[in-house]
Each structure stands twice: as C-alpha cells, then as structure tokens.
Amino acid sequence: MGEPAVRAHTVSSYVPGLHMLRTYRRSWLAKDLVAGVVLTTLLVPQGMAYAELAGLPAITGLYTTILCLLAYALFGPSRVLVLGPDSALGPMIAATVLPLVASDGDPDTAVAYASLLAIMVGVITVLAGLFKLGFVADLLSHPTQIGYMNGLALTILVSQLPKLFGFSVDADGLIDEATAFVRAVRDGETVGAALAIGLFCLVLILVMQRLWPIFPSVLAAVVLAIAAVAVFDLEDRGVKLVGEMPAGFPPFTIPHVPVEDLTLLLAGALGIALVALTDTISNASVFADKTGAEVDGNREMIAVGAASLSAGLFQGFPVSTSGSRTAVAFQSGSKTQVTGLVGAVAIIVMLLVAPGLLKDLPQPALAAVVIAASTSLADVRGLRRLYRQRRSEFLLALAPFLGVALLGVLPGIAVAVGLSILNVFRRVWWPHQALLGRAEGMRGYHDTEFHPTIEHLPGLAIYRFDAPLLFANARTFRDQVRRLVATDPRPAWVVVASEPITDVDTTAADMLEDLDTELAEGGTKLVFAELKDAVRQKIETYELADTMKRDRFFPTVRTAVEAYQAQAGVEWIPGPSPYELE
C-alpha cells in the first residue's frame, strides 16, 4: 500500500463520512432521499419541542439538529443512527442551565450556558473515544438489549397516544402518562377528526410496510395527511398542526459565561456525557444487529462528541441518539448517513426559503409515524424465544424492560448495563463445575451430570472448573474441592481438568498454595491437567509451581490418570464414582 493510500485510509478511519461518500452507490440515493425527507417531518417538530423541554428557545432545537446531523455524517461510524435533541437529555440540560440563568430568565443567557455545556460534553466525549473507552458497548448483553428496546417501544407508544387522539396530557413517566391518557379519553377530550387522520396514517404505514415494504409508506402518509387538512378543513375541526416554522440560520457563536459557573456546568456535562454515550452505544448495538454491522464504541464516542461540539458552536445544546428517529430512518429505507445530510439540508431550506412548508402537517400524523416506528423497535418474538430457551435470560431481559417502562429510559439503560455486568460477574463467581468420568461408547472423560459413568478408578476424582480462577471465585473453587475430599473414602488424587481456566490471579494463587498444603496434610494430592501455557507461566511467576512441584502438572487428563494408575496400582472397576458435586 503506497503512501497516498495509507494517508487516505488514515483519514477515512477518523472521518468515516469521507469513505462513505467515496464508496457511495447510486442505487442508494433514492432511498436515502426519501428517508431524509420523511425524517425531516420528525426532526423539525421534535427539535423544537425538545429545545423548549430544555428551557431554551425553540429555534435552538433546529440549529442543534442541523449541526449534529452534519457532524455525525462526517464522523459517525454507523450508517443508520440519527442524532439530535433528545427528550431524555432535555430535563438534564434544564436542571444544569436554568439555576445558573439570571432571575429574569433571559433566553440569550440560557442559550450561552447550554452552548458551552454542549462544548464541554463534546470535549469530554471525544476524549473518551480517543482514550478507547468504547468498551461500554460490550456491557449490554443481547437479552438486556431486547428488554431495553421493548421497554423503549412501549414508552414511545404510550407517549404518542394523546397526540394521536388529538389532545395533550401533563404527565411524566409511563404509568402517569397512561393514567392521564385514559382519564382524558374518559372525560371526552378525544378529537374525532384527529383520531381519524392519525389512525388512517398509522394503518396505511403498517399495512404498506407489511404488503409492500419498498413503498415509502411514511412519506405517503405525511403527504396525504397534509392534503386532508386542506380538503376537510381539519384545523377548524380541532386538529392541531405543526404550524409556521421560524426563519433564520444558526450563527457561529463562541459562548461566554462567568468563570465561577464553569464548575457547575462541568458537573452537569459529565452526567450528560455519560447518559448520551450509554444511550448512543446501546442504540448502536441494537441497530447494528439489524443491519449486520459491527459497533465501534470508540468511534461512536468521537462522533457523538463532534456532534455536540458542533452544535455548541452554533447556539445549540448537547445531543444524543434518538431511537425513534433512527427507527423512522431505518423503516424508510435509509442506507447511509446521506439520509442525515438530506435532513439537515431540508431544514436549512425550510428556514431560509419555505418556513411554511410543513405548517399544515397534522400532529396526529406525526404521532402515527412515531408509533409505527416504535413497532420496529419491539422484539416480542425475541422475548418469547428467551422464555422458551432459557428462563434466566428471559428474566434478564424482563428487568431492563420494566426499568425502561416504569423508571424511565435512562434508568432502564442503567438497569440493562448493571444487570449485564452482574450477569458476567455471576457466571465468573458461580461457574459451571463438573466431575468427569468414563461414559459408555465415548472416548475420553465427560461430565457425569450429562453422561453417567460406567466405571471409575478408586481414589481418583477428576474435577473441572469452567472459568478463570480469580479473587471472585477462589472461595467457590476451594470449598468445592474441600467437599470432594470430605467424601468417604477420601480421594488420593484430585485432578483438576484445567483447560477452561484461562487465568489465575494472585488471590487464587495464594488460595491454591494454602489448599495444596491442607490437602497434603490429609493425604490428598492436588494435580492439574491441560493447564494453558500462559496460565502456567503466571503460576511460575507467582512461584506456585516451585511450591507444588512440577510433578503436579500434566499435559492432558489422560496422562494424569495414567500417572495415578501407575502410582496407586489400581484398575478401572465397574460402577459410578463415589464422588459428587453439591
């Protein structure tokens, strides 16, 4: 590879968008254009709403959307993720910024604080990526992803029902929103025309997606909904519309705030960065499964940081991945980040040329688009499969589902990550353990739990420990061996089938040394077979091999068994081994 090629490869690794544009296929353009236009119908109203949720002027939501889409298109490794203002980050931004704003509540001051907050979040996130902290992507197991996305789908569905029925509710959280929705329907607040146009759009999208997946059903629903407003005078019938768009373009601005407020902003930035990264990587993991791609957590961090940093320089605020908007783009056939570029350009055009283009779009139609997108996030079939195949994995998926549904999206993510970590720790702490023996018609030595033994060697117990031997499970190993030697008759040798033991730390090494001394005093020899070379080298570094002598280590279980036979002078006799695991 020549120097120019190496340079181009290096640039592409840091700016994946350039590689995407160089390798772009003409056949993708139509789908990306359609997906970008459809996505714009969500980006505009959601960007404005989430800005107000953060306590900022609505126009800043559009500025933020434009800049983060452009930045992620350049730096983002995922072809389908959509970044932007996020409902989960809105309250965190407000909680950080509003207490620092002067008592008169000047919006320009609030924008300055929010912009500097976005710059801080961007710098923190980029540094996290450069220092390769993308291992966060590995903290979500597939069952927790299934549970999280099902909970997110339910949350999105319930949050959009009031808009679909033509009214709004003042509630927060799944249960409160559902309760308020039922109460409003009971009190007769439903707007018939709104429900009719919303259901029409929802049915159209879902049916066409099933019968004719390549048809741009979401775009068709949006166009028909706008036409219905004009034909049936739906606004006069109580149907809420998106309304006139604010005009203008985001100016480049370096925010200035009092130095004494920087510490509080930094504290908020750390929390927002952590939440944004966790949300982004969890969504990236889920959509990577759908597209067959690999998640690069470090590059995702850099890209999300670049998006927040860019938004902060143009009067924007911190951003994260949107599961619903990504689902809309995905369902609309998006192939690359050109979809995001189309969305950014479309918003710019509307702000400068045609701010009234979508003013007649009914809010119930938007709700239908989001609800349809939420169905693509749900994986009920995956939950059923887990329930059939492994109940413990099903329960692992159920916990983040309930966490998202009952506690909120961000606590749900925390539950998912926490449970994934605990599940890994549980498997290391209490790994599968087995006694090995000879089984009828099979060569070698096999788990007696699944293959009943037909013969055994008196005084020999072959024990397998299926995990690295670490501080967390050293006591488990020791106690199990103690129970083995407490059997009557006491085994003369305990052969540890060590091939699954991929590591031994210093705590475990100290335990083995003490255990070996204890067993020797009782007349039992502790022996290791098939210990990996790397692990054997560590044991030698700990000087454990000198203590236990080299005759305790055998290349295979068979050679260890033959050595025991030669020393004990015993032969195989019929019947199962007297040794059992508890």
Coordinates of C-alpha atoms in Angstrom, one line a residue:
M1 CA 0.0 0.0 0.0
G2 CA 1.5 3.3 -1.1
E3 CA 1.9 6.5 1.0
P4 CA -1.2 8.2 -0.6
A5 CA -3.3 5.1 0.0
V6 CA -2.1 4.9 3.6
R7 CA -2.9 8.5 4.1
A8 CA -6.4 8.1 2.6
H9 CA -7.0 5.1 4.8
T10 CA -5.9 7.0 7.9
V11 CA -8.2 9.9 7.1
S12 CA -11.1 7.6 6.4
S13 CA -10.6 5.9 9.8
Y14 CA -11.1 9.2 11.6
V15 CA -13.6 10.7 9.2
P16 CA -15.8 7.7 8.0
G17 CA -18.1 10.0 6.2
L18 CA -15.5 10.7 3.5
H19 CA -15.1 6.9 2.9
M20 CA -18.9 6.6 2.8
L21 CA -19.2 9.3 0.1
R22 CA -16.3 7.8 -2.0
T23 CA -17.9 4.4 -2.0
Y24 CA -21.5 5.6 -2.3
R25 CA -23.7 3.6 -4.7
R26 CA -26.1 5.4 -7.0
S27 CA -28.8 2.8 -6.2
W28 CA -28.9 4.1 -2.6
L29 CA -29.7 7.7 -3.5
A30 CA -33.4 7.3 -4.0
K31 CA -33.9 5.5 -0.7
D32 CA -31.7 8.0 1.2
L33 CA -33.6 10.9 -0.3
V34 CA -37.0 9.5 0.7
A35 CA -35.8 8.6 4.1
G36 CA -34.2 12.0 4.6
V37 CA -37.5 13.8 3.6
V38 CA -39.5 11.5 5.9
L39 CA -37.0 12.0 8.7
T40 CA -37.3 15.8 8.3
T41 CA -41.0 15.6 9.3
L42 CA -39.9 14.3 12.7
L43 CA -36.7 16.3 13.1
V44 CA -38.4 19.7 12.9
P45 CA -41.2 19.4 15.5
Q46 CA -39.2 17.2 17.8
G47 CA -36.2 19.5 17.7
M48 CA -38.4 22.5 18.6
A49 CA -40.2 20.6 21.4
Y50 CA -37.0 19.2 23.0
A51 CA -35.4 22.7 23.0
E52 CA -38.4 24.0 25.0
L53 CA -38.1 21.0 27.3
A54 CA -34.5 22.1 28.0
G55 CA -35.8 25.6 28.8
L56 CA -34.4 27.1 25.6
P57 CA -36.0 28.9 22.6
A58 CA -37.5 26.5 20.0
I59 CA -35.2 27.7 17.2
T60 CA -32.2 26.4 19.0
G61 CA -33.6 22.9 18.6
L62 CA -33.4 23.3 14.8
Y63 CA -29.9 24.8 15.0
T64 CA -28.8 21.8 17.1
T65 CA -30.5 19.3 14.7
I66 CA -28.7 20.7 11.6
L67 CA -25.2 20.8 13.1
C68 CA -25.4 17.4 14.8
L69 CA -26.6 15.7 11.6
L70 CA -23.8 17.3 9.6
A71 CA -21.1 16.4 12.1
Y72 CA -22.3 12.8 12.6
A73 CA -22.4 12.3 8.8
L74 CA -18.7 13.1 8.8
F75 CA -17.5 11.4 11.9
G76 CA -20.2 8.7 12.7
P77 CA -19.3 5.1 12.0
S78 CA -22.9 3.9 11.9
R79 CA -24.7 4.1 8.6
V80 CA -28.2 4.4 10.2
L81 CA -28.0 6.2 13.6
V82 CA -29.7 9.5 13.8
L83 CA -28.6 12.1 16.4
G84 CA -30.4 15.1 17.6
P85 CA -32.1 16.8 20.5
D86 CA -33.2 14.2 22.9
S87 CA -36.2 14.1 25.3
A88 CA -34.1 12.3 27.9
L89 CA -31.4 14.9 27.9
G90 CA -33.8 17.8 28.0
P91 CA -34.5 17.7 31.7
M92 CA -30.8 17.2 32.5
I93 CA -29.9 20.3 30.4
A94 CA -32.6 22.3 32.1
A95 CA -31.5 21.2 35.5
T96 CA -28.0 22.3 34.8
V97 CA -28.6 25.6 32.9
L98 CA -31.7 27.1 34.4
P99 CA -30.3 27.5 38.0
L100 CA -27.4 29.4 36.5
V101 CA -29.5 31.8 34.4
A102 CA -30.3 35.2 35.9
S103 CA -33.6 35.7 37.7
D104 CA -35.0 37.5 34.7
G105 CA -34.8 34.3 32.7
D106 CA -33.0 35.9 29.7
P107 CA -33.2 33.4 26.8
D108 CA -29.9 34.6 25.3
T109 CA -28.1 33.8 28.6
A110 CA -29.7 30.4 28.7
V111 CA -28.6 29.7 25.2
A112 CA -25.0 30.7 26.1
Y113 CA -24.9 28.3 29.0
A114 CA -26.5 25.5 27.0
S115 CA -24.0 26.0 24.2
L116 CA -21.0 26.0 26.5
L117 CA -22.5 22.9 28.1
A118 CA -22.6 21.2 24.7
I119 CA -19.0 22.1 24.0
M120 CA -18.0 20.6 27.3
V121 CA -20.0 17.5 26.6
G122 CA -18.4 17.3 23.2
V123 CA -14.8 17.6 24.5
I124 CA -15.4 15.0 27.3
T125 CA -16.9 12.5 24.8
V126 CA -14.3 13.0 22.2
L127 CA -11.5 12.4 24.8
A128 CA -13.4 9.3 26.0
G129 CA -13.3 7.9 22.5
L130 CA -9.6 8.8 21.9
F131 CA -8.7 7.0 25.2
K132 CA -10.6 4.0 23.9
L133 CA -13.3 3.8 26.5
G134 CA -15.7 2.2 23.9
F135 CA -15.8 -1.0 25.9
V136 CA -19.1 0.4 27.2
A137 CA -20.6 -1.2 24.1
D138 CA -19.7 -4.6 25.5
L139 CA -21.7 -4.1 28.7
L140 CA -25.0 -4.8 27.1
S141 CA -25.8 -8.4 26.5
H142 CA -28.4 -9.4 23.8
P143 CA -31.1 -10.2 26.3
T144 CA -30.7 -6.8 28.0
Q145 CA -30.8 -5.2 24.6
I146 CA -34.1 -7.0 23.8
G147 CA -35.6 -5.9 27.1
Y148 CA -34.4 -2.3 26.8
M149 CA -35.8 -1.9 23.3
N150 CA -39.1 -3.5 24.1
G151 CA -39.5 -1.1 27.0
L152 CA -38.5 1.8 24.9
A153 CA -41.1 0.8 22.2
L154 CA -43.8 0.7 24.9
T155 CA -42.8 4.0 26.3
I156 CA -42.8 5.7 22.9
L157 CA -46.2 4.2 22.1
V158 CA -47.9 5.4 25.2
S159 CA -46.3 8.9 24.9
Q160 CA -47.7 9.3 21.4
L161 CA -51.3 8.2 22.2
P162 CA -52.6 11.5 23.4
K163 CA -51.3 13.3 20.3
L164 CA -52.9 10.6 18.2
F165 CA -56.2 11.2 19.9
G166 CA -55.9 15.0 19.5
F167 CA -55.1 16.2 23.0
S168 CA -52.2 16.6 25.3
V169 CA -51.6 15.4 28.9
D170 CA -49.4 16.9 31.7
A171 CA -47.7 13.8 32.9
D172 CA -44.3 12.2 33.1
G173 CA -43.4 8.5 33.0
L174 CA -45.2 5.5 31.5
I175 CA -47.8 4.9 34.3
D176 CA -48.6 8.6 34.8
E177 CA -48.9 9.1 31.0
A178 CA -51.1 6.1 30.6
T179 CA -53.3 7.1 33.5
A180 CA -53.7 10.6 32.3
F181 CA -54.5 9.4 28.8
V182 CA -57.2 7.1 30.0
R183 CA -58.7 9.9 32.2
A184 CA -58.7 12.3 29.2
V185 CA -60.4 9.8 26.9
R186 CA -63.0 9.1 29.6
D187 CA -63.6 12.8 30.0
G188 CA -64.4 13.2 26.3
E189 CA -61.3 15.1 25.2
T190 CA -60.8 13.0 22.1
V191 CA -60.9 15.0 18.9
G192 CA -62.6 12.7 16.4
A193 CA -61.0 14.2 13.3
A194 CA -57.6 14.0 14.9
L195 CA -58.1 10.3 15.7
A196 CA -59.4 9.6 12.3
I197 CA -56.4 11.1 10.4
G198 CA -54.0 9.6 12.9
L199 CA -55.4 6.1 12.6
F200 CA -55.6 6.4 8.8
C201 CA -51.9 7.3 8.7
L202 CA -51.0 4.5 11.2
V203 CA -52.9 1.8 9.3
L204 CA -51.5 3.0 6.0
I205 CA -48.0 2.8 7.2
L206 CA -48.3 -0.6 9.0
V207 CA -50.2 -2.2 6.2
M208 CA -48.0 -0.9 3.4
Q209 CA -44.9 -1.9 5.3
R210 CA -46.2 -5.5 5.5
L211 CA -47.6 -5.8 2.0
W212 CA -45.2 -3.6 0.0
P213 CA -42.1 -2.9 2.1
I214 CA -40.3 -0.9 -0.5
F215 CA -43.1 1.6 -0.8
P216 CA -42.4 4.9 1.1
S217 CA -45.4 4.5 3.3
V218 CA -44.4 7.1 5.8
L219 CA -43.9 9.7 3.2
A220 CA -47.2 8.9 1.6
A221 CA -48.9 9.2 5.0
V222 CA -47.4 12.6 5.6
V223 CA -48.4 13.9 2.1
L224 CA -51.9 12.6 2.4
A225 CA -52.3 14.0 5.8
I226 CA -51.3 17.5 4.6
A227 CA -53.8 17.1 1.7
A228 CA -56.5 16.0 4.1
V229 CA -56.1 19.2 6.2
A230 CA -56.8 21.3 3.1
V231 CA -59.6 19.2 1.8
F232 CA -61.5 18.6 5.0
D233 CA -60.6 21.8 6.9
L234 CA -59.2 19.7 9.7
E235 CA -57.8 22.6 11.6
D236 CA -61.3 24.0 12.1
R237 CA -62.3 20.6 13.4
G238 CA -59.8 20.9 16.2
V239 CA -56.8 19.1 14.7
K240 CA -53.5 20.5 15.8
L241 CA -51.0 21.3 13.1
V242 CA -47.2 21.7 13.2
G243 CA -47.6 25.4 12.4
E244 CA -45.3 28.1 10.8
M245 CA -41.6 27.4 11.0
P246 CA -39.3 30.1 12.5
A247 CA -36.9 31.5 9.9
G248 CA -33.2 32.1 10.2
F249 CA -29.8 30.3 10.1
P250 CA -27.6 29.3 13.1
P251 CA -24.8 31.9 13.5
F252 CA -21.4 30.8 14.6
T253 CA -21.0 31.8 18.3
I254 CA -18.4 31.3 21.0
P255 CA -20.4 31.3 24.2
H256 CA -19.2 33.3 27.3
V257 CA -20.3 32.7 30.8
P258 CA -19.0 33.7 34.3
V259 CA -15.9 31.7 35.3
E260 CA -17.4 30.8 38.7
D261 CA -20.2 28.9 36.9
L262 CA -17.8 26.6 35.0
T263 CA -17.6 24.0 37.8
L264 CA -21.3 23.5 37.9
L265 CA -21.5 23.3 34.1
L266 CA -18.7 20.7 34.1
A267 CA -20.5 18.6 36.7
G268 CA -23.6 18.7 34.5
A269 CA -21.6 18.0 31.4
L270 CA -20.1 14.8 32.9
G271 CA -23.5 13.4 33.7
I272 CA -25.0 14.3 30.3
A273 CA -22.0 12.9 28.5
L274 CA -22.3 9.6 30.4
V275 CA -26.0 9.4 29.6
A276 CA -25.6 10.3 25.9
L277 CA -22.8 7.8 25.4
T278 CA -24.7 5.0 27.1
D279 CA -27.8 5.7 25.1
T280 CA -25.9 6.0 21.8
I281 CA -23.9 2.9 22.2
S282 CA -27.0 0.9 23.3
N283 CA -28.9 2.1 20.3
A284 CA -25.9 1.5 18.1
S285 CA -25.7 -2.1 19.4
V286 CA -29.3 -2.8 18.6
F287 CA -29.3 -1.3 15.1
A288 CA -26.0 -2.9 14.3
D289 CA -27.7 -6.3 14.9
K290 CA -30.5 -5.2 12.5
T291 CA -28.0 -4.2 9.8
G292 CA -25.3 -6.9 10.4
A293 CA -22.7 -4.2 11.2
E294 CA -20.2 -4.1 14.0
V295 CA -20.3 -1.5 16.8
D296 CA -17.1 0.6 17.2
G297 CA -17.8 2.2 20.6
N298 CA -14.7 4.5 20.5
R299 CA -15.6 6.0 17.1
E300 CA -19.2 6.4 18.3
M301 CA -17.9 8.4 21.2
I302 CA -15.8 10.6 19.0
A303 CA -18.7 11.1 16.6
V304 CA -21.3 11.9 19.3
G305 CA -18.7 14.3 20.8
A306 CA -18.2 16.0 17.5
A307 CA -22.0 16.4 17.1
S308 CA -22.4 18.1 20.5
L309 CA -19.3 20.2 19.9
S310 CA -20.5 21.4 16.5
A311 CA -24.0 22.2 18.0
G312 CA -22.4 24.2 20.8
L313 CA -20.6 26.5 18.4
F314 CA -23.8 27.3 16.7
Q315 CA -26.1 28.1 19.6
G316 CA -27.1 24.5 20.1
F317 CA -27.1 22.1 23.1
P318 CA -26.0 18.6 23.8
V319 CA -27.3 15.7 21.7
S320 CA -27.8 12.0 21.8
T321 CA -29.1 9.2 19.6
S322 CA -32.8 9.1 19.0
G323 CA -34.2 5.6 18.9
S324 CA -37.5 6.7 17.4
R325 CA -35.9 8.9 14.7
T326 CA -33.3 6.2 13.9
A327 CA -36.2 3.7 13.6
V328 CA -38.1 6.0 11.2
A329 CA -35.0 6.4 9.0
F330 CA -34.4 2.7 9.1
Q331 CA -38.0 1.8 8.3
S332 CA -38.0 4.4 5.5
G333 CA -35.1 2.6 3.8
S334 CA -32.1 4.6 4.9
K335 CA -28.9 3.2 3.6
T336 CA -26.2 5.7 4.7
Q337 CA -25.7 9.0 6.6
V338 CA -26.7 10.8 3.4
T339 CA -30.2 10.5 5.0
G340 CA -29.0 12.8 7.8
L341 CA -27.4 15.2 5.2
V342 CA -30.7 15.3 3.4
G343 CA -32.5 16.1 6.7
A344 CA -30.0 18.9 7.5
V345 CA -30.3 20.5 4.1
A346 CA -34.0 20.2 4.1
I347 CA -34.2 22.0 7.5
I348 CA -31.9 24.7 6.2
V349 CA -34.0 25.2 3.1
M350 CA -37.2 25.5 5.2
L351 CA -35.6 28.0 7.5
L352 CA -34.3 30.2 4.6
V353 CA -36.8 29.6 1.8
A354 CA -40.0 27.9 2.8
P355 CA -40.6 28.0 6.6
G356 CA -44.3 27.3 6.0
L357 CA -43.8 24.1 4.0
L358 CA -44.9 21.8 6.8
K359 CA -47.2 24.1 8.7
D360 CA -50.3 22.1 7.7
L361 CA -48.9 18.8 8.8
P362 CA -51.3 17.3 11.5
Q363 CA -49.8 16.4 14.8
P364 CA -51.7 13.1 14.9
A365 CA -49.9 12.1 11.6
L366 CA -46.6 12.6 13.3
A367 CA -47.8 10.5 16.2
A368 CA -48.7 7.8 13.8
V369 CA -45.2 7.9 12.2
V370 CA -43.6 7.6 15.6
I371 CA -45.9 4.8 16.8
A372 CA -45.2 2.8 13.6
A373 CA -41.5 3.3 14.2
S374 CA -41.8 2.1 17.8
T375 CA -43.2 -1.2 16.5
S376 CA -39.9 -1.8 14.7
L377 CA -38.1 -1.4 18.0
A378 CA -40.2 -4.1 19.7
D379 CA -39.0 -7.7 19.6
V380 CA -41.7 -9.7 21.3
R381 CA -40.6 -12.8 19.3
G382 CA -37.2 -12.4 20.9
L383 CA -38.7 -12.4 24.4
R384 CA -40.7 -15.5 23.7
R385 CA -37.6 -17.2 22.4
L386 CA -35.7 -16.4 25.5
Y387 CA -38.6 -17.7 27.6
R388 CA -38.6 -21.0 25.8
Q389 CA -34.9 -21.5 25.6
R390 CA -33.5 -20.1 28.9
R391 CA -35.7 -18.6 31.7
S392 CA -32.8 -16.9 33.4
E393 CA -32.0 -14.9 30.2
F394 CA -35.7 -14.1 29.9
L395 CA -35.7 -12.7 33.4
L396 CA -32.5 -10.8 32.5
A397 CA -34.4 -9.2 29.6
L398 CA -37.5 -8.5 31.6
A399 CA -35.7 -6.4 34.2
P400 CA -34.5 -3.7 31.8
F401 CA -37.9 -3.8 30.1
L402 CA -39.6 -3.0 33.4
G403 CA -36.8 -0.5 34.2
V404 CA -37.4 1.5 31.0
A405 CA -41.2 1.2 31.3
L406 CA -41.6 2.0 34.9
L407 CA -38.5 4.1 35.8
G408 CA -37.7 5.8 32.5
V409 CA -35.4 5.3 29.5
L410 CA -32.2 6.4 31.3
P411 CA -32.8 4.3 34.4
G412 CA -33.7 1.5 32.2
I413 CA -30.4 1.8 30.4
A414 CA -28.6 1.8 33.8
V415 CA -30.6 -1.3 34.8
A416 CA -29.6 -3.0 31.5
V417 CA -25.9 -2.2 31.9
G418 CA -25.9 -3.1 35.6
L419 CA -27.6 -6.4 35.0
S420 CA -25.2 -7.3 32.2
I421 CA -22.2 -6.6 34.4
L422 CA -23.8 -8.6 37.3
N423 CA -24.6 -11.5 35.0
V424 CA -21.0 -11.7 33.8
F425 CA -19.8 -11.5 37.4
R426 CA -22.3 -14.2 38.5
R427 CA -21.0 -16.5 35.8
V428 CA -17.5 -16.0 37.0
W429 CA -18.5 -16.2 40.6
W430 CA -20.5 -19.4 40.3
P431 CA -19.3 -21.0 37.1
H432 CA -20.4 -24.4 35.9
Q433 CA -18.4 -27.2 37.6
A434 CA -18.2 -30.8 36.7
L435 CA -16.9 -34.2 37.7
L436 CA -15.5 -36.2 34.8
G437 CA -15.7 -39.9 34.2
R438 CA -15.8 -42.6 31.5
A439 CA -19.1 -42.9 29.6
E440 CA -20.3 -45.9 27.7
G441 CA -19.4 -45.8 24.0
M442 CA -17.4 -42.5 24.3
R443 CA -13.7 -41.8 24.3
G444 CA -12.1 -39.5 26.9
Y445 CA -13.7 -38.1 30.1
H446 CA -17.1 -36.5 30.2
D447 CA -19.3 -34.5 32.6
T448 CA -21.1 -37.1 34.8
E449 CA -24.1 -34.9 35.1
F450 CA -24.9 -35.5 31.4
H451 CA -23.1 -38.8 30.8
P452 CA -23.5 -41.3 33.6
T453 CA -20.2 -43.1 34.3
I454 CA -19.9 -46.8 33.8
E455 CA -16.6 -47.3 35.6
H456 CA -14.2 -45.4 37.8
L457 CA -10.7 -45.5 39.4
P458 CA -10.8 -45.9 43.2
G459 CA -9.3 -42.9 44.9
L460 CA -9.4 -40.6 41.9
A461 CA -11.7 -37.5 41.4
I462 CA -11.4 -35.6 38.1
Y463 CA -12.8 -32.1 38.7
R464 CA -13.4 -29.4 36.1
F465 CA -13.8 -25.7 36.8
D466 CA -15.3 -23.8 33.8
A467 CA -14.0 -20.2 34.5
P468 CA -10.9 -18.2 35.1
L469 CA -9.7 -18.7 38.7
L470 CA -9.9 -15.2 40.2
F471 CA -10.5 -13.5 43.5
A472 CA -14.2 -13.6 43.0
N473 CA -14.5 -17.4 42.7
A474 CA -11.4 -18.6 44.5
R475 CA -13.5 -19.4 47.6
T476 CA -16.0 -21.3 45.4
F477 CA -13.2 -23.5 43.9
R478 CA -11.7 -24.1 47.4
D479 CA -15.0 -25.0 49.0
Q480 CA -15.9 -27.5 46.3
V481 CA -12.6 -29.2 46.4
R482 CA -12.9 -29.4 50.2
R483 CA -16.3 -31.1 49.8
L484 CA -14.8 -33.6 47.4
V485 CA -12.1 -34.7 49.8
A486 CA -14.6 -34.9 52.6
T487 CA -16.2 -37.9 50.8
D488 CA -15.7 -41.3 52.3
P489 CA -13.5 -42.9 51.0
R490 CA -11.3 -39.8 50.7
P491 CA -9.7 -39.4 47.2
A492 CA -6.0 -39.9 47.0
W493 CA -5.8 -37.6 43.9
V494 CA -7.9 -34.7 42.8
V495 CA -7.1 -34.0 39.1
V496 CA -8.2 -30.5 38.1
A497 CA -9.1 -30.6 34.3
S498 CA -7.8 -27.0 33.8
E499 CA -8.3 -26.3 30.1
P500 CA -11.3 -23.9 30.8
I501 CA -9.2 -22.0 33.4
T502 CA -7.9 -19.1 31.3
D503 CA -6.4 -17.1 34.1
V504 CA -5.2 -17.4 37.7
D505 CA -4.7 -14.2 39.7
T506 CA -2.6 -13.7 42.9
T507 CA -5.5 -14.2 45.2
A508 CA -6.3 -17.5 43.6
A509 CA -2.7 -18.5 43.6
D510 CA -2.4 -17.9 47.3
M511 CA -5.6 -19.9 47.8
L512 CA -4.1 -22.8 45.8
E513 CA -1.0 -22.8 47.8
D514 CA -2.9 -23.0 51.1
L515 CA -5.3 -25.6 49.7
D516 CA -2.5 -27.8 48.5
T517 CA -0.9 -27.7 51.9
E518 CA -4.2 -28.5 53.6
L519 CA -5.0 -31.4 51.2
A520 CA -1.5 -32.9 51.5
E521 CA -1.8 -33.0 55.3
G522 CA -4.9 -35.1 54.8
G523 CA -3.3 -37.4 52.3
T524 CA -4.7 -36.0 49.0
K525 CA -2.6 -34.8 46.1
L526 CA -3.9 -31.8 44.0
V527 CA -3.0 -32.2 40.4
F528 CA -3.5 -30.0 37.3
A529 CA -4.0 -31.3 33.7
E530 CA -4.2 -29.4 30.4
L531 CA -3.3 -26.1 32.0
K532 CA -2.7 -23.5 29.3
D533 CA 0.9 -22.3 28.8
A534 CA 0.0 -18.7 29.5
V535 CA -1.6 -19.6 32.8
R536 CA 1.3 -22.0 33.7
Q537 CA 3.7 -19.1 33.1
K538 CA 1.7 -16.9 35.5
I539 CA 1.8 -19.7 38.1
E540 CA 5.5 -19.9 37.7
T541 CA 5.7 -16.1 38.2
Y542 CA 3.8 -16.5 41.4
E543 CA 6.4 -19.2 42.4
L544 CA 3.4 -21.6 43.0
A545 CA 4.9 -24.1 40.6
D546 CA 8.0 -24.4 42.8
T547 CA 5.8 -25.0 45.9
M548 CA 3.6 -27.6 44.3
K549 CA 6.5 -29.2 42.3
R550 CA 6.4 -29.9 38.7
D551 CA 5.0 -33.4 39.1
R552 CA 1.6 -31.8 39.8
F553 CA 1.2 -30.6 36.2
F554 CA 0.3 -32.9 33.3
P555 CA -0.3 -32.1 29.6
T556 CA -3.6 -34.0 29.4
V557 CA -6.2 -35.6 31.7
R558 CA -5.3 -39.0 30.2
T559 CA -1.6 -38.7 31.2
A560 CA -2.6 -37.6 34.7
V561 CA -4.9 -40.6 35.0
E562 CA -2.2 -42.9 33.8
A563 CA 0.3 -41.4 36.3
Y564 CA -2.2 -42.0 39.1
Q565 CA -2.8 -45.6 38.0
A566 CA 0.9 -46.3 37.9
Q567 CA 1.4 -44.8 41.4
A568 CA -1.7 -46.3 43.0
G569 CA -1.6 -49.6 41.2
V570 CA -5.4 -49.6 40.6
E571 CA -7.5 -50.5 37.6
W572 CA -10.9 -49.3 36.4
I573 CA -13.8 -51.0 38.1
P574 CA -17.5 -51.0 37.1
G575 CA -19.9 -48.6 38.6
P576 CA -20.2 -44.8 39.1
S577 CA -17.7 -42.7 41.0
P578 CA -18.5 -42.2 44.7
Y579 CA -17.6 -38.5 44.4
E580 CA -20.3 -36.0 43.7
L581 CA -20.6 -32.2 43.5
E582 CA -23.0 -30.2 45.6

